């Protein structure tokens, strides 16, 4: 009899455990820790990790809808993408930082990976958002955006100052170096400067970055505060040499 009573109690306890136990989250929900773990397992993370800027803070943020309910996670990594070697002449190169953006919606659509490419910002007056899973790319025009234009004008002024400073050091170079003919200025020390987030209130409505993202089917929440003006890499120290790289 005791054996049957023990068996009955075991069944009742197991049944009650199944009835009253509540799942920690919905089927598609992830905790912050689980989200970051999924990101670090992604092929895109592994591919671009070596380009991440170590001085750039990274903080996952919850995605919140209008009712105040969290519907996912997003995280961005600032990186140096599609950079070119520096050289100093009238076409001096300026490198901008780009973003690798990951987002996860609890609706079951899975992890999304996007590249926010600012490397063509000066030449194209635009940046590009590429879905790394589908290959689709959206062009976000900033040619009429005051925030970006003010920033690019500031970068241009600093670039001219950098060229002028380099020219001064060339004038005081030794006769031996100047007699060699062609000289190239090699940057030996760099710094990342500038860059900031901009709020919707600061944007022109007809040219707002956020509205262009929406028109391209992109959720502005997965990017920094609707828009992000990237940092730029500048040469702060260098020297003239008698051999030049092949451009």
mmCIF file with all atom_site columns, C-alpha atoms in Angstrom, residues 29-32 35 59-76 101-107 109-112 114 218-226:
data_model
loop_
_atom_site.group_PDB
_atom_site.id
_atom_site.type_symbol
_atom_site.label_atom_id
_atom_site.label_alt_id
_atom_site.label_comp_id
_atom_site.label_asym_id
_atom_site.label_entity_id
_atom_site.label_seq_id
_atom_site.pdbx_PDB_ins_code
_atom_site.Cartn_x
_atom_site.Cartn_y
_atom_site.Cartn_z
_atom_site.occupancy
_atom_site.B_iso_or_equiv
_atom_site.pdbx_formal_charge
_atom_site.auth_seq_id
_atom_site.auth_comp_id
_atom_site.auth_asym_id
_atom_site.auth_atom_id
_atom_site.pdbx_PDB_model_num
ATOM 1  C CA . UNK A 1 29  ? 11.823 36.452 -26.335 1.00 0.00 ? 29  UNK A CA 1
ATOM 2  C CA . UNK A 1 30  ? 15.503 36.713 -25.469 1.00 0.00 ? 30  UNK A CA 1
ATOM 3  C CA . UNK A 1 31  ? 17.153 38.186 -22.417 1.00 0.00 ? 31  UNK A CA 1
ATOM 4  C CA . UNK A 1 32  ? 19.903 40.770 -22.936 1.00 0.00 ? 32  UNK A CA 1
ATOM 5  C CA . UNK A 1 35  ? 20.756 38.370 -27.313 1.00 0.00 ? 35  UNK A CA 1
ATOM 6  C CA . UNK A 1 59  ? 25.583 48.977 -24.976 1.00 0.00 ? 59  UNK A CA 1
ATOM 7  C CA . UNK A 1 60  ? 22.579 46.852 -26.040 1.00 0.00 ? 60  UNK A CA 1
ATOM 8  C CA . UNK A 1 61  ? 19.284 48.707 -25.928 1.00 0.00 ? 61  UNK A CA 1
ATOM 9  C CA . UNK A 1 62  ? 15.723 47.374 -25.650 1.00 0.00 ? 62  UNK A CA 1
ATOM 10 C CA . UNK A 1 63  ? 13.380 48.174 -28.521 1.00 0.00 ? 63  UNK A CA 1
ATOM 11 C CA . UNK A 1 64  ? 10.175 49.670 -27.120 1.00 0.00 ? 64  UNK A CA 1
ATOM 12 C CA . UNK A 1 65  ? 6.910  50.194 -28.987 1.00 0.00 ? 65  UNK A CA 1
ATOM 13 C CA . UNK A 1 66  ? 4.447  53.073 -28.547 1.00 0.00 ? 66  UNK A CA 1
ATOM 14 C CA . UNK A 1 67  ? 2.636  51.289 -25.736 1.00 0.00 ? 67  UNK A CA 1
ATOM 15 C CA . UNK A 1 68  ? 5.862  50.962 -23.753 1.00 0.00 ? 68  UNK A CA 1
ATOM 16 C CA . UNK A 1 69  ? 6.232  47.234 -24.398 1.00 0.00 ? 69  UNK A CA 1
ATOM 17 C CA . UNK A 1 70  ? 9.579  45.790 -25.332 1.00 0.00 ? 70  UNK A CA 1
ATOM 18 C CA . UNK A 1 71  ? 9.514  44.013 -28.682 1.00 0.00 ? 71  UNK A CA 1
ATOM 19 C CA . UNK A 1 72  ? 13.197 43.260 -29.196 1.00 0.00 ? 72  UNK A CA 1
ATOM 20 C CA . UNK A 1 73  ? 16.852 44.210 -28.781 1.00 0.00 ? 73  UNK A CA 1
ATOM 21 C CA . UNK A 1 74  ? 19.420 46.169 -30.781 1.00 0.00 ? 74  UNK A CA 1
ATOM 22 C CA . UNK A 1 75  ? 23.156 46.714 -30.506 1.00 0.00 ? 75  UNK A CA 1
ATOM 23 C CA . UNK A 1 76  ? 25.694 48.579 -32.629 1.00 0.00 ? 76  UNK A CA 1
ATOM 24 C CA . UNK A 1 101 ? 24.037 46.898 -36.350 1.00 0.00 ? 101 UNK A CA 1
ATOM 25 C CA . UNK A 1 102 ? 22.267 43.816 -34.976 1.00 0.00 ? 102 UNK A CA 1
ATOM 26 C CA . UNK A 1 103 ? 18.615 43.659 -33.998 1.00 0.00 ? 103 UNK A CA 1
ATOM 27 C CA . UNK A 1 104 ? 16.253 40.959 -32.811 1.00 0.00 ? 104 UNK A CA 1
ATOM 28 C CA . UNK A 1 105 ? 12.461 41.165 -32.803 1.00 0.00 ? 105 UNK A CA 1
ATOM 29 C CA . UNK A 1 106 ? 10.388 38.967 -30.513 1.00 0.00 ? 106 UNK A CA 1
ATOM 30 C CA . UNK A 1 107 ? 7.980  38.339 -33.417 1.00 0.00 ? 107 UNK A CA 1
ATOM 31 C CA . UNK A 1 109 ? 11.722 37.017 -37.548 1.00 0.00 ? 109 UNK A CA 1
ATOM 32 C CA . UNK A 1 110 ? 15.136 36.183 -36.129 1.00 0.00 ? 110 UNK A CA 1
ATOM 33 C CA . UNK A 1 111 ? 18.416 38.074 -35.844 1.00 0.00 ? 111 UNK A CA 1
ATOM 34 C CA . UNK A 1 112 ? 19.033 40.841 -38.386 1.00 0.00 ? 112 UNK A CA 1
ATOM 35 C CA . UNK A 1 114 ? 23.021 45.426 -41.117 1.00 0.00 ? 114 UNK A CA 1
ATOM 36 C CA . UNK A 1 218 ? 14.156 50.222 -42.086 1.00 0.00 ? 218 UNK A CA 1
ATOM 37 C CA . UNK A 1 219 ? 13.403 50.715 -38.414 1.00 0.00 ? 219 UNK A CA 1
ATOM 38 C CA . UNK A 1 220 ? 15.201 53.801 -37.166 1.00 0.00 ? 220 UNK A CA 1
ATOM 39 C CA . UNK A 1 221 ? 15.187 52.361 -33.639 1.00 0.00 ? 221 UNK A CA 1
ATOM 40 C CA . UNK A 1 222 ? 17.984 49.958 -34.521 1.00 0.00 ? 222 UNK A CA 1
ATOM 41 C CA . UNK A 1 223 ? 20.283 52.883 -35.231 1.00 0.00 ? 223 UNK A CA 1
ATOM 42 C CA . UNK A 1 224 ? 21.546 55.489 -32.796 1.00 0.00 ? 224 UNK A CA 1
ATOM 43 C CA . UNK A 1 225 ? 18.819 58.045 -32.052 1.00 0.00 ? 225 UNK A CA 1
ATOM 44 C CA . UNK A 1 226 ? 17.364 58.142 -35.575 1.00 0.00 ? 226 UNK A CA 1
#
